[in-house]
XYZ file of C-alpha atoms in Angstrom:
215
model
C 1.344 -28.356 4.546
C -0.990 -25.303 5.017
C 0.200 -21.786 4.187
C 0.833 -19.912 7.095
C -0.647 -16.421 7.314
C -0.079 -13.586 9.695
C -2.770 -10.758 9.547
C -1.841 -6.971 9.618
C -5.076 -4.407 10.072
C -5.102 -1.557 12.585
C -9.238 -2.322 12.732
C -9.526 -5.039 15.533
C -12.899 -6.040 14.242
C -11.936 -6.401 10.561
C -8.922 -8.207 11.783
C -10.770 -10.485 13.940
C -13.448 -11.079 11.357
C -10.546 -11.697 8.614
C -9.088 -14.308 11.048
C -11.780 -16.336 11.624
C -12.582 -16.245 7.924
C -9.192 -17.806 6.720
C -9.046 -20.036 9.588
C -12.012 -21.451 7.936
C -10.300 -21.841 4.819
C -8.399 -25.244 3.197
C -4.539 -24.904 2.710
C -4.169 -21.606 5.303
C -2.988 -21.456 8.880
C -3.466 -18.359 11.045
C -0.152 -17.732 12.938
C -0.490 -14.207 13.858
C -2.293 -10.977 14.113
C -0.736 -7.340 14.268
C -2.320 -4.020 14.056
C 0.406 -1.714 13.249
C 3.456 -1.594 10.819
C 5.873 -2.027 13.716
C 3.998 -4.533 15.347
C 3.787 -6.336 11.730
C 7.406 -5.995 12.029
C 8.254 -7.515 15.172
C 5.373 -10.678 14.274
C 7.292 -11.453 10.782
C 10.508 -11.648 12.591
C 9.305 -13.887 15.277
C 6.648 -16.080 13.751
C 8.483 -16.155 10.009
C 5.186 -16.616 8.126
C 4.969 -17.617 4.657
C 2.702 -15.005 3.629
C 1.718 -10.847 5.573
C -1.958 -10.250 4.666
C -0.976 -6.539 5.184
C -3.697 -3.257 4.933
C -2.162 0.004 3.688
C -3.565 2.681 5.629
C -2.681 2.571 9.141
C -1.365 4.565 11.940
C 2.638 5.441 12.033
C 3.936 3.624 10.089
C 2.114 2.679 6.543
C 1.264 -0.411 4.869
C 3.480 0.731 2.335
C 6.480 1.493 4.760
C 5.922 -2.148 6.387
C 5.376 -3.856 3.342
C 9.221 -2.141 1.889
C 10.709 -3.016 5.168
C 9.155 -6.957 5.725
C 10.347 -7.329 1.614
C 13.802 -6.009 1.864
C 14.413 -8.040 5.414
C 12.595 -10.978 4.984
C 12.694 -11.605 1.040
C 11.063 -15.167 1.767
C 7.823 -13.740 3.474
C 5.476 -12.557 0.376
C 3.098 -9.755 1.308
C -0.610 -9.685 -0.568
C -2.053 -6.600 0.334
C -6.154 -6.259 1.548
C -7.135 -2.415 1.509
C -10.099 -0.114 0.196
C -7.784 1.750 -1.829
C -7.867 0.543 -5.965
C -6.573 3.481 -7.782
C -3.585 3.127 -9.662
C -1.293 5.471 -7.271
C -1.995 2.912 -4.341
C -1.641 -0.702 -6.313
C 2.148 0.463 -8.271
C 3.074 1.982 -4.763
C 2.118 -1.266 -3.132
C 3.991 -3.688 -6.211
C 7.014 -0.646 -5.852
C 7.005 -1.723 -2.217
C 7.598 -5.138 -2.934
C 4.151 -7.179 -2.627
C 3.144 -9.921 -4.572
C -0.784 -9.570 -4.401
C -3.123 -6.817 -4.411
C -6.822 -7.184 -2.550
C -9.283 -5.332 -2.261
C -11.849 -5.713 1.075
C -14.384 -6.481 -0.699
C -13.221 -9.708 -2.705
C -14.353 -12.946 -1.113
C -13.112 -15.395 0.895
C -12.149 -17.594 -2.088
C -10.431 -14.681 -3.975
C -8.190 -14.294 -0.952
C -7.552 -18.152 -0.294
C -6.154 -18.167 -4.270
C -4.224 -15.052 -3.520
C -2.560 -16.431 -0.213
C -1.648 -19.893 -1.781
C -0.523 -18.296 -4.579
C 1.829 -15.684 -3.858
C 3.474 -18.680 -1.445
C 3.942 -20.517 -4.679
C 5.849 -17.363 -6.138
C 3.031 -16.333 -8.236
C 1.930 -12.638 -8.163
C -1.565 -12.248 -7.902
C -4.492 -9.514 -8.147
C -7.923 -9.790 -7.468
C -10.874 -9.419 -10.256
C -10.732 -5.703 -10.385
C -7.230 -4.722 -9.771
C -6.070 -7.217 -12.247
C -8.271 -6.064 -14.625
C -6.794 -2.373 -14.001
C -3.106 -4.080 -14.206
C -3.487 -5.334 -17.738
C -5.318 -1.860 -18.689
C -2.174 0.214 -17.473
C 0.455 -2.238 -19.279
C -1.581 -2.006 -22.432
C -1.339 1.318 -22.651
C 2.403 1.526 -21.951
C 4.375 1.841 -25.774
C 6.320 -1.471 -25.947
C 10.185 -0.426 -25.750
C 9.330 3.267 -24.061
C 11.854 4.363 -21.501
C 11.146 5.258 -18.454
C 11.091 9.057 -17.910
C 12.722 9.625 -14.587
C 10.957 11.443 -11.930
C 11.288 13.686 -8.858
C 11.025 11.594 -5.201
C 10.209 8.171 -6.820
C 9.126 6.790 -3.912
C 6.043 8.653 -3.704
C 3.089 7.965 -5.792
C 1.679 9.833 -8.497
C -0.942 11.321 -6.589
C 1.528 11.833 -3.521
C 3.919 13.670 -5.963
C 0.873 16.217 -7.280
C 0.075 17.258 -3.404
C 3.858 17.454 -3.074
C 4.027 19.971 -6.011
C 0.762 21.709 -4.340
C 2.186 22.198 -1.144
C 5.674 23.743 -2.907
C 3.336 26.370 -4.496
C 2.231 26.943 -0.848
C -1.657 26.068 -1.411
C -2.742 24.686 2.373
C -5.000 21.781 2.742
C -8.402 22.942 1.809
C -6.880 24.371 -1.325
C -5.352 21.199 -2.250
C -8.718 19.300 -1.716
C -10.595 21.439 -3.902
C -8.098 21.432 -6.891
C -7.557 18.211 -6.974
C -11.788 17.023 -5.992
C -10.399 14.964 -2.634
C -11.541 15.433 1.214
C -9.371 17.184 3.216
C -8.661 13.892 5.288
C -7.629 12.419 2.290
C -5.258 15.469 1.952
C -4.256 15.398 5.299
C -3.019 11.540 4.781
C -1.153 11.989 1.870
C 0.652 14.977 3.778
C 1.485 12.168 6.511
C 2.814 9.758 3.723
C 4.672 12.242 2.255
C 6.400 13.688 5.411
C 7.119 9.968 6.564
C 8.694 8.301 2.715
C 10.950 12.038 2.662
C 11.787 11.368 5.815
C 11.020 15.261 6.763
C 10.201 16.515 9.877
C 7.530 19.732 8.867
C 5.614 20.496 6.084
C 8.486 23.133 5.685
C 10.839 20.702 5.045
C 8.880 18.994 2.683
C 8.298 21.977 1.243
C 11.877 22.751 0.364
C 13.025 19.441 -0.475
C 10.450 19.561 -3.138
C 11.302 23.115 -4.563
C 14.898 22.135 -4.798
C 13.824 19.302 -7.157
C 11.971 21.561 -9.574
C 8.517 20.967 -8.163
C 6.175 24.028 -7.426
């Protein structure tokens, strides 16, 4: 029986390219296509796939956001997410969120085929690099070590230093500079930010994170 796969990318091209791809692919079905995180939503709970190839950075609602929500709702549907992103903030955000695979866009088609068939076997799975980054990170973890606890854990590292930027009231060019990004990369974050502290300004945002020490 072939793994069924729905496909979440706000790119129609990418998505349509990715389709066509997997359909090509032993052991994988295409059921479904969404290009949003509500949309991705609304497709799990109607088409109950056995695997969400999911991006990360989309309009609204993030990859992230979906990927927390499909997990915590649908705890038989594995995600494996497919994005650009491989630094550590994004892949520990992503396994945080609840996925089972981590991708990036540039693996091929065989890489993904393992990855899809796995995860629907219960495995967890990376591809080359991110794996490779995985182990790294663990091996430099002291065996035993506690976790220190931290400020808004739902945010990633990276997330958490613009958070602590912003609460020292450093706009978005600032931020950029300090910290060597683009300020669309800034601006992003801000969005993620806003939308896993559920706050409604920067202001907000602002205050929730001086109350918890941060600025």
């Amino acid at each position: 029986m072939s793994v069924r796969v729905l496909v979440v990318d706000d790119h129609p091209v990418f998505r349509t390219g990715m389709t066509t791809v997997l359909a090509d692919l032993d052991g994988l079905e295409v059921v479904g296509e969404a290009g949003d995180g509500p949309g991705a939503l609304e497709a799990v709970g109607r088409l109950l796939p056995d695997v969400v190839l999911m991006d990360l950075r989309m309009p609204g609602m993030s990859g992230l956001e979906a990927t927390k929500q499909i997990t915590a709702r649908f705890p038989d549907v594995a995600v494996v997410v497919l994005t650009m992103d491989e630094d550590d903030d994004s892949v520990f955000a992503a396994l945080r969120a609840g996925a089972r695979g981590y991708l990036l866009k540039e693996d091929d088609g065989e890489d993904v085929r393992r990855a899809l068939l796995g995860v629907a076997r219960g495995e967890a799975v990376f591809g080359p690099r991110i794996a490779t980054r995985v182990l790294a990170f663990f091996a430099r973890v002291p065996s035993g070590a506690a976790p220190v606890p931290v400020p808004f854990p739902q945010l990633t590292d990276r997330e958490r230093e613009v958070l602590d930027h912003l609460a020292r009231g450093l706009d978005n060019a600032s931020i950029a500079r300090r910290l060597f990004l683009s300020e669309k990369t800034v601006r992003n974050r801000v969005s993620d930010i806003l939308a896993k502290l559920r706050a409604r300004s920067r202001a907000e945002a602002v205050a929730l994170a001086r109350d918890a020490g941060l600025g």
